[in-house]
Amino acid sequence: MLGFTGKSFLKLLDFTPDEINSLIGLAAKLKADKKAGTPHRLCEGKNVALIFEKTSTRTRCAFEVAASDLGMTAVYLDPSGSQIGKKESIADTARALGRMFDGIEYRGYGQEIVEDLAKYAGVPVWNGLTNEYHPTQILADFLTVKERFGTLEGIKFVYMGDARYNMGNSLMVGCTKMGMHFVACAPEKYFPNAELVAECKKIAEKTGAVLEFESDPVKATNGAHVIYTDVWVSMGEPDSVWKERIADLTPYRVTKTLMENAGENCVFMHCLPAFHDLKTKIGREVYDKYGIDCMEVTDEVFESDASIVFDGAGNRVHPVTSVVAATLAD
Ligand code: CP
Ligand code: NVA
């Protein structure tokens, strides 16, 4: 379809800017088709496995809706209900599932797991989030930015918070590939690792991307089109890191002052779930222990007109449909 049939989708580093653009373009078309009620069922009769070693709301639903819209059956394997990792290695799981399914989604821990799965499965594997990368999220984010600003070109994209993890890494790679202006704003120890930064800087020489690493939130957000953040403690991290994260990252919370500093056209984005109030179990526990009623973003910004977080969440399904169709359809 886009020339990706049989290929896996493991990280944006594996794709050229043109390929990423075409996946976003197909996502936009599939979104329009869906809105118009035009069925496409591009993968009729195929079957996919959805492996989730970590929990999910959006990514799981995106894959299930995509599978249904594409005319496929999806089998969900939850974080505790399979043999994976406990009684069976990834290589064995891959070889078994690869003979039953036409494609496999994986959400879990190290990137090497999803890479291994792809190596042994013999069918396309899609990364639904690892510790290092969350590539389908970035396609949805860029679709959302394009809908808002009409383009990715010239967009100043500021990521606030723990920039060493899946979201910071993937956004840096994505912005680099698309020739954007990316700023990681955090204390230095939360900047993406030096090896990945060096790789991105090399790519930036070709794409014209600007990469900045800035610890001053006012400098970083000045003139930003997008301020993006994520949770301070990611899935799979131990509870023992909370205290230090709160101390280190509180100055990097997205506030009304920072949004105003960016300018009136700036939008707020977040991959979600977000800790912006006390309506969650963890949010409440953190409040009881540390006395803060929000974490990475204030409720005021989260609920403001500048916040396009739910447009972004709704957009998760179309890039997933696009990636699955592009890699499975003939
Ligand atoms: N943004 C995202 O991946 O959300 P879920 O964890 O709900 O899938
Ligand atoms: N960094 C977060 C992203 C969730 C979509 C996590 O890994 O938990």
Tab-separated table of C-alpha atoms and ligand atoms in Angstrom:
chain	number	residue	atom	x	y	z
A	1	MET	CA	0.000	0.000	0.000
A	2	LEU	CA	2.735	2.489	1.015
A	3	GLY	CA	5.487	0.015	0.227
A	4	PHE	CA	5.695	-1.186	3.864
A	5	THR	CA	3.970	-4.556	3.487
A	6	GLY	CA	5.574	-7.085	5.811
A	7	LYS	CA	7.627	-4.456	7.665
A	8	SER	CA	7.484	-3.962	11.443
A	9	PHE	CA	6.898	-0.598	13.140
A	10	LEU	CA	9.275	-0.559	16.099
A	11	LYS	CA	10.665	2.985	16.298
A	12	LEU	CA	10.649	6.150	14.170
A	13	LEU	CA	14.420	5.905	13.676
A	14	ASP	CA	13.702	3.043	11.238
A	15	PHE	CA	11.632	5.282	8.938
A	16	THR	CA	12.517	8.157	6.622
A	17	PRO	CA	10.806	11.553	6.878
A	18	ASP	CA	8.870	10.763	3.672
A	19	GLU	CA	7.698	7.444	5.105
A	20	ILE	CA	6.583	9.100	8.361
A	21	ASN	CA	4.757	11.752	6.338
A	22	SER	CA	3.001	9.122	4.276
A	23	LEU	CA	1.875	7.250	7.408
A	24	ILE	CA	0.457	10.500	8.821
A	25	GLY	CA	-1.144	11.270	5.442
A	26	LEU	CA	-2.798	7.846	5.327
A	27	ALA	CA	-3.964	8.338	8.934
A	28	ALA	CA	-5.612	11.634	7.948
A	29	LYS	CA	-7.315	9.956	4.974
A	30	LEU	CA	-8.542	7.035	7.093
A	31	LYS	CA	-9.860	9.525	9.655
A	32	ALA	CA	-11.788	11.368	6.940
A	33	ASP	CA	-13.142	8.066	5.538
A	34	LYS	CA	-14.268	7.021	8.982
A	35	LYS	CA	-15.974	10.360	9.591
A	36	ALA	CA	-17.737	10.095	6.234
A	37	GLY	CA	-18.875	6.574	7.106
A	38	THR	CA	-16.903	5.052	4.214
A	39	PRO	CA	-15.848	1.555	5.254
A	40	HIS	CA	-12.428	0.392	4.087
A	41	ARG	CA	-11.807	-3.023	5.674
A	42	LEU	CA	-8.357	-3.096	4.096
A	43	CYS	CA	-7.240	-6.199	6.016
A	44	GLU	CA	-10.416	-8.272	5.837
A	45	GLY	CA	-10.121	-11.723	7.386
A	46	LYS	CA	-6.747	-11.211	9.062
A	47	ASN	CA	-6.027	-11.797	12.763
A	48	VAL	CA	-3.796	-9.825	15.106
A	49	ALA	CA	-2.502	-10.407	18.635
A	50	LEU	CA	-2.285	-7.505	21.077
A	51	ILE	CA	0.255	-8.221	23.818
A	52	PHE	CA	0.110	-5.839	26.771
A	53	GLU	CA	2.667	-6.477	29.520
A	54	LYS	CA	1.779	-2.992	30.837
A	55	THR	CA	-1.711	-1.547	31.198
A	56	SER	CA	-3.336	0.747	28.639
A	57	THR	CA	-6.530	2.594	27.816
A	58	ARG	CA	-5.822	4.489	24.563
A	59	THR	CA	-3.335	2.211	22.828
A	60	ARG	CA	-5.329	-0.947	23.402
A	61	CYS	CA	-8.546	0.732	22.273
A	62	ALA	CA	-6.796	2.232	19.231
A	63	PHE	CA	-5.582	-1.209	18.135
A	64	GLU	CA	-8.961	-2.859	18.798
A	65	VAL	CA	-10.901	-0.160	16.918
A	66	ALA	CA	-8.337	-0.215	14.106
A	67	ALA	CA	-8.629	-4.003	13.849
A	68	SER	CA	-12.398	-3.815	13.700
A	69	ASP	CA	-12.395	-1.007	11.097
A	70	LEU	CA	-9.880	-2.945	9.002
A	71	GLY	CA	-12.079	-6.060	9.062
A	72	MET	CA	-9.804	-8.059	11.371
A	73	THR	CA	-10.125	-10.001	14.601
A	74	ALA	CA	-7.921	-8.899	17.519
A	75	VAL	CA	-6.942	-11.115	20.448
A	76	TYR	CA	-5.919	-9.227	23.597
A	77	LEU	CA	-3.313	-10.758	25.920
A	78	ASP	CA	-3.363	-8.881	29.225
A	79	PRO	CA	-0.404	-8.180	31.539
A	80	SER	CA	-0.980	-11.306	33.621
A	81	GLY	CA	-2.927	-13.733	31.443
A	82	SER	CA	-0.264	-15.303	29.242
A	83	GLN	CA	2.937	-17.341	29.564
A	84	ILE	CA	5.127	-14.491	28.240
A	85	GLY	CA	8.273	-13.868	30.208
A	86	LYS	CA	7.297	-16.206	33.050
A	87	LYS	CA	7.169	-19.615	31.377
A	88	GLU	CA	8.022	-18.748	27.792
A	89	SER	CA	10.709	-16.623	26.202
A	90	ILE	CA	9.951	-13.852	23.728
A	91	ALA	CA	11.553	-15.853	20.913
A	92	ASP	CA	9.293	-18.858	21.596
A	93	THR	CA	6.222	-16.658	21.994
A	94	ALA	CA	7.056	-14.910	18.717
A	95	ARG	CA	7.427	-18.163	16.813
A	96	ALA	CA	4.147	-19.527	18.194
A	97	LEU	CA	2.081	-16.367	17.682
A	98	GLY	CA	3.699	-15.649	14.328
A	99	ARG	CA	2.189	-18.887	13.010
A	100	MET	CA	-1.309	-18.005	14.245
A	101	PHE	CA	-1.512	-14.292	13.564
A	102	ASP	CA	-0.879	-11.900	10.677
A	103	GLY	CA	0.589	-9.234	12.965
A	104	ILE	CA	1.471	-8.651	16.621
A	105	GLU	CA	1.294	-5.515	18.767
A	106	TYR	CA	3.545	-5.384	21.826
A	107	ARG	CA	3.478	-3.031	24.836
A	108	GLY	CA	5.937	-3.652	27.595
A	109	TYR	CA	9.439	-3.095	28.876
A	110	GLY	CA	12.768	-2.906	27.028
A	111	GLN	CA	12.939	-2.005	23.339
A	112	GLU	CA	15.031	-5.141	22.809
A	113	ILE	CA	11.919	-7.224	23.586
A	114	VAL	CA	9.876	-5.763	20.749
A	115	GLU	CA	12.909	-5.943	18.446
A	116	ASP	CA	13.315	-9.641	19.349
A	117	LEU	CA	9.646	-10.296	18.803
A	118	ALA	CA	9.961	-8.844	15.306
A	119	LYS	CA	13.094	-10.877	14.654
A	120	TYR	CA	11.421	-14.203	15.429
A	121	ALA	CA	7.724	-13.681	14.587
A	122	GLY	CA	7.971	-13.650	10.793
A	123	VAL	CA	4.996	-11.233	10.698
A	124	PRO	CA	4.854	-7.451	11.253
A	125	VAL	CA	5.255	-6.363	14.881
A	126	TRP	CA	4.037	-2.954	16.099
A	127	ASN	CA	5.444	-1.145	19.120
A	128	GLY	CA	2.605	-0.081	21.423
A	129	LEU	CA	5.115	1.452	23.935
A	130	THR	CA	8.383	0.310	25.397
A	131	ASN	CA	10.542	1.982	28.028
A	132	GLU	CA	12.472	3.686	25.227
A	133	TYR	CA	9.903	4.519	22.536
A	134	HIS	CA	6.198	5.095	21.846
A	135	PRO	CA	6.090	5.612	18.072
A	136	THR	CA	2.344	5.304	17.341
A	137	GLN	CA	1.767	8.041	19.939
A	138	ILE	CA	4.079	10.388	18.062
A	139	LEU	CA	2.231	9.848	14.763
A	140	ALA	CA	-1.006	10.780	16.551
A	141	ASP	CA	0.637	13.830	18.115
A	142	PHE	CA	1.909	15.003	14.739
A	143	LEU	CA	-1.489	14.419	13.114
A	144	THR	CA	-2.978	16.591	15.879
A	145	VAL	CA	-0.334	19.316	15.418
A	146	LYS	CA	-0.934	19.315	11.649
A	147	GLU	CA	-4.677	19.663	12.178
A	148	ARG	CA	-4.078	22.651	14.480
A	149	PHE	CA	-1.269	24.462	12.666
A	150	GLY	CA	-1.669	23.091	9.116
A	151	THR	CA	1.976	22.002	9.060
A	152	LEU	CA	4.832	20.573	11.098
A	153	GLU	CA	7.296	22.913	9.458
A	154	GLY	CA	8.604	25.678	11.693
A	155	ILE	CA	6.845	24.311	14.775
A	156	LYS	CA	8.656	24.882	18.065
A	157	PHE	CA	7.860	21.803	20.147
A	158	VAL	CA	8.840	21.940	23.818
A	159	TYR	CA	8.855	18.776	25.909
A	160	MET	CA	8.849	19.438	29.680
A	161	GLY	CA	9.805	16.822	32.272
A	162	ASP	CA	11.521	13.452	32.163
A	163	ALA	CA	12.963	13.600	28.632
A	164	ARG	CA	14.985	10.381	28.988
A	165	TYR	CA	12.031	8.031	28.737
A	166	ASN	CA	9.743	6.807	25.929
A	167	MET	CA	7.913	10.084	25.253
A	168	GLY	CA	10.923	12.407	25.403
A	169	ASN	CA	13.001	10.069	23.235
A	170	SER	CA	10.298	9.471	20.643
A	171	LEU	CA	9.285	13.109	20.371
A	172	MET	CA	12.925	14.104	19.920
A	173	VAL	CA	13.367	11.518	17.161
A	174	GLY	CA	10.052	12.453	15.518
A	175	CYS	CA	10.728	16.207	15.583
A	176	THR	CA	14.238	15.590	14.263
A	177	LYS	CA	12.984	13.463	11.382
A	178	MET	CA	10.343	16.039	10.466
A	179	GLY	CA	12.777	18.963	10.573
A	180	MET	CA	11.091	20.688	13.520
A	181	HIS	CA	12.446	22.745	16.429
A	182	PHE	CA	12.567	20.442	19.455
A	183	VAL	CA	13.404	21.581	22.958
A	184	ALA	CA	13.842	19.178	25.874
A	185	CYS	CA	13.288	21.211	29.019
A	186	ALA	CA	14.398	19.499	32.232
A	187	PRO	CA	17.230	19.349	34.717
A	188	GLU	CA	20.287	18.056	32.868
A	189	LYS	CA	20.098	14.553	34.292
A	190	TYR	CA	16.677	14.113	32.622
A	191	PHE	CA	17.914	14.930	29.102
A	192	PRO	CA	17.802	12.053	26.568
A	193	ASN	CA	20.904	9.856	26.555
A	194	ALA	CA	23.980	11.179	24.757
A	195	GLU	CA	24.059	8.405	22.149
A	196	LEU	CA	20.504	9.077	20.994
A	197	VAL	CA	21.126	12.837	21.010
A	198	ALA	CA	24.216	12.324	18.814
A	199	GLU	CA	22.198	10.175	16.394
A	200	CYS	CA	19.460	12.813	16.221
A	201	LYS	CA	21.978	15.620	15.688
A	202	LYS	CA	23.339	13.713	12.708
A	203	ILE	CA	19.850	13.304	11.246
A	204	ALA	CA	19.131	16.988	11.952
A	205	GLU	CA	21.992	18.002	9.650
A	206	LYS	CA	19.937	16.579	6.793
A	207	THR	CA	16.411	17.519	7.877
A	208	GLY	CA	17.198	21.022	9.170
A	209	ALA	CA	15.762	20.224	12.621
A	210	VAL	CA	16.888	22.362	15.560
A	211	LEU	CA	17.540	20.502	18.819
A	212	GLU	CA	17.887	22.297	22.136
A	213	PHE	CA	18.408	21.067	25.674
A	214	GLU	CA	17.447	23.750	28.168
A	215	SER	CA	16.998	23.722	31.927
A	216	ASP	CA	15.338	27.132	32.173
A	217	PRO	CA	11.558	26.730	31.585
A	218	VAL	CA	11.066	30.406	30.698
A	219	LYS	CA	13.796	30.376	28.044
A	220	ALA	CA	12.619	27.004	26.714
A	221	THR	CA	8.952	27.918	26.314
A	222	ASN	CA	9.473	31.348	24.803
A	223	GLY	CA	7.672	31.375	21.421
A	224	ALA	CA	6.636	27.704	21.669
A	225	HIS	CA	3.807	26.429	19.472
A	226	VAL	CA	3.408	23.253	21.536
A	227	ILE	CA	4.181	22.586	25.178
A	228	TYR	CA	4.050	18.861	25.831
A	229	THR	CA	4.499	16.897	29.016
A	230	ASP	CA	4.106	13.385	30.408
A	231	VAL	CA	3.899	11.734	33.827
A	232	TRP	CA	6.955	12.123	36.054
A	233	VAL	CA	7.060	8.431	36.923
A	234	SER	CA	6.409	5.980	34.117
A	235	MET	CA	4.863	2.520	34.180
A	236	GLY	CA	7.270	-0.078	35.495
A	237	GLU	CA	9.345	2.373	37.566
A	238	PRO	CA	9.614	1.704	41.313
A	239	ASP	CA	7.641	3.770	43.852
A	240	SER	CA	10.950	4.735	45.446
A	241	VAL	CA	11.614	7.313	42.694
A	242	TRP	CA	8.582	9.502	43.467
A	243	LYS	CA	10.224	11.683	46.104
A	244	GLU	CA	13.207	12.643	43.935
A	245	ARG	CA	11.093	13.114	40.800
A	246	ILE	CA	8.719	15.471	42.573
A	247	ALA	CA	11.634	17.494	43.937
A	248	ASP	CA	13.451	17.585	40.582
A	249	LEU	CA	10.543	18.128	38.217
A	250	THR	CA	8.177	20.448	40.092
A	251	PRO	CA	9.866	23.510	38.492
A	252	TYR	CA	9.023	21.917	35.117
A	253	ARG	CA	5.269	21.617	35.736
A	254	VAL	CA	3.273	23.211	32.905
A	255	THR	CA	1.591	26.276	34.398
A	256	LYS	CA	-0.498	29.184	33.102
A	257	THR	CA	2.583	31.410	33.458
A	258	LEU	CA	4.576	29.180	31.102
A	259	MET	CA	1.699	28.979	28.605
A	260	GLU	CA	1.443	32.799	28.641
A	261	ASN	CA	5.201	33.051	28.232
A	262	ALA	CA	4.920	30.888	25.100
A	263	GLY	CA	2.283	33.104	23.497
A	264	GLU	CA	-1.419	33.020	22.702
A	265	ASN	CA	-1.217	30.461	19.879
A	266	CYS	CA	0.569	27.882	22.004
A	267	VAL	CA	-1.261	24.612	22.639
A	268	PHE	CA	-0.861	22.179	25.504
A	269	MET	CA	-0.456	18.478	24.704
A	270	HIS	CA	-0.012	15.328	26.804
A	271	CYS	CA	0.007	11.667	25.788
A	272	LEU	CA	-2.220	10.882	28.812
A	273	PRO	CA	-2.954	9.629	31.397
A	274	ALA	CA	-2.191	12.864	33.299
A	275	PHE	CA	-1.992	13.842	36.946
A	276	HIS	CA	-3.711	17.235	36.933
A	277	ASP	CA	-6.077	16.841	39.900
A	278	LEU	CA	-6.906	14.536	42.800
A	279	LYS	CA	-9.395	12.333	40.962
A	280	THR	CA	-7.051	9.348	40.643
A	281	LYS	CA	-5.826	6.821	43.196
A	282	ILE	CA	-2.150	7.680	42.627
A	283	GLY	CA	-2.863	11.422	42.523
A	284	ARG	CA	-4.561	11.127	45.909
A	285	GLU	CA	-1.715	9.034	47.393
A	286	VAL	CA	0.864	11.560	46.209
A	287	TYR	CA	-1.189	14.385	47.689
A	288	ASP	CA	-1.415	12.581	51.045
A	289	LYS	CA	2.327	11.975	51.086
A	290	TYR	CA	3.767	15.092	49.429
A	291	GLY	CA	0.935	17.647	49.620
A	292	ILE	CA	0.783	18.512	45.892
A	293	ASP	CA	-2.610	18.573	44.149
A	294	CYS	CA	-1.242	18.185	40.617
A	295	MET	CA	2.018	17.014	39.093
A	296	GLU	CA	3.234	17.610	35.545
A	297	VAL	CA	0.462	20.086	34.640
A	298	THR	CA	-1.914	22.289	36.599
A	299	ASP	CA	-5.621	21.569	36.326
A	300	GLU	CA	-6.031	25.138	35.044
A	301	VAL	CA	-3.850	24.463	31.970
A	302	PHE	CA	-5.197	20.939	31.444
A	303	GLU	CA	-8.783	22.249	31.331
A	304	SER	CA	-7.980	25.449	29.391
A	305	ASP	CA	-8.934	26.250	25.788
A	306	ALA	CA	-5.258	25.848	24.843
A	307	SER	CA	-5.367	22.197	25.887
A	308	ILE	CA	-5.890	19.841	22.935
A	309	VAL	CA	-5.195	16.677	24.905
A	310	PHE	CA	-8.470	14.961	24.037
A	311	ASP	CA	-8.186	15.768	20.327
A	312	GLY	CA	-4.815	14.034	20.601
A	313	ALA	CA	-6.324	11.059	22.427
A	314	GLY	CA	-9.080	10.671	19.820
A	315	ASN	CA	-6.435	10.788	17.119
A	316	ARG	CA	-4.642	7.724	18.504
A	317	VAL	CA	-6.778	5.360	16.456
A	318	HIS	CA	-6.047	6.695	12.942
A	319	PRO	CA	-2.228	6.362	12.892
A	320	VAL	CA	-2.565	2.874	14.376
A	321	THR	CA	-5.030	1.984	11.595
A	322	SER	CA	-2.591	3.526	9.117
A	323	VAL	CA	0.444	1.612	10.424
A	324	VAL	CA	-1.418	-1.704	10.582
A	325	ALA	CA	-2.917	-1.256	7.102
A	326	ALA	CA	0.379	-0.106	5.593
A	327	THR	CA	2.253	-3.112	6.948
A	328	LEU	CA	-0.451	-5.776	6.444
A	329	ALA	CA	-2.545	-4.851	3.405
A	330	ASP	CA	-1.369	-6.120	0.003
B	1	CP	N1	-1.008	7.544	25.656
B	1	CP	C1	-1.125	6.221	25.860
B	1	CP	O1	-0.366	5.396	25.332
B	1	CP	O2	-2.157	5.901	26.665
B	1	CP	P1	-2.449	4.441	27.254
B	1	CP	O3	-1.376	4.143	28.264
B	1	CP	O4	-3.816	4.573	27.861
B	1	CP	O5	-2.418	3.457	26.122
B	2	NVA	N1	5.925	7.670	29.983
B	2	NVA	C1	4.619	7.071	30.159
B	2	NVA	C2	3.839	7.125	28.888
B	2	NVA	C3	2.430	6.612	28.982
B	2	NVA	C4	1.675	6.680	27.700
B	2	NVA	C5	4.794	5.648	30.651
B	2	NVA	O1	5.625	4.924	30.090
B	2	NVA	O2	4.121	5.268	31.615
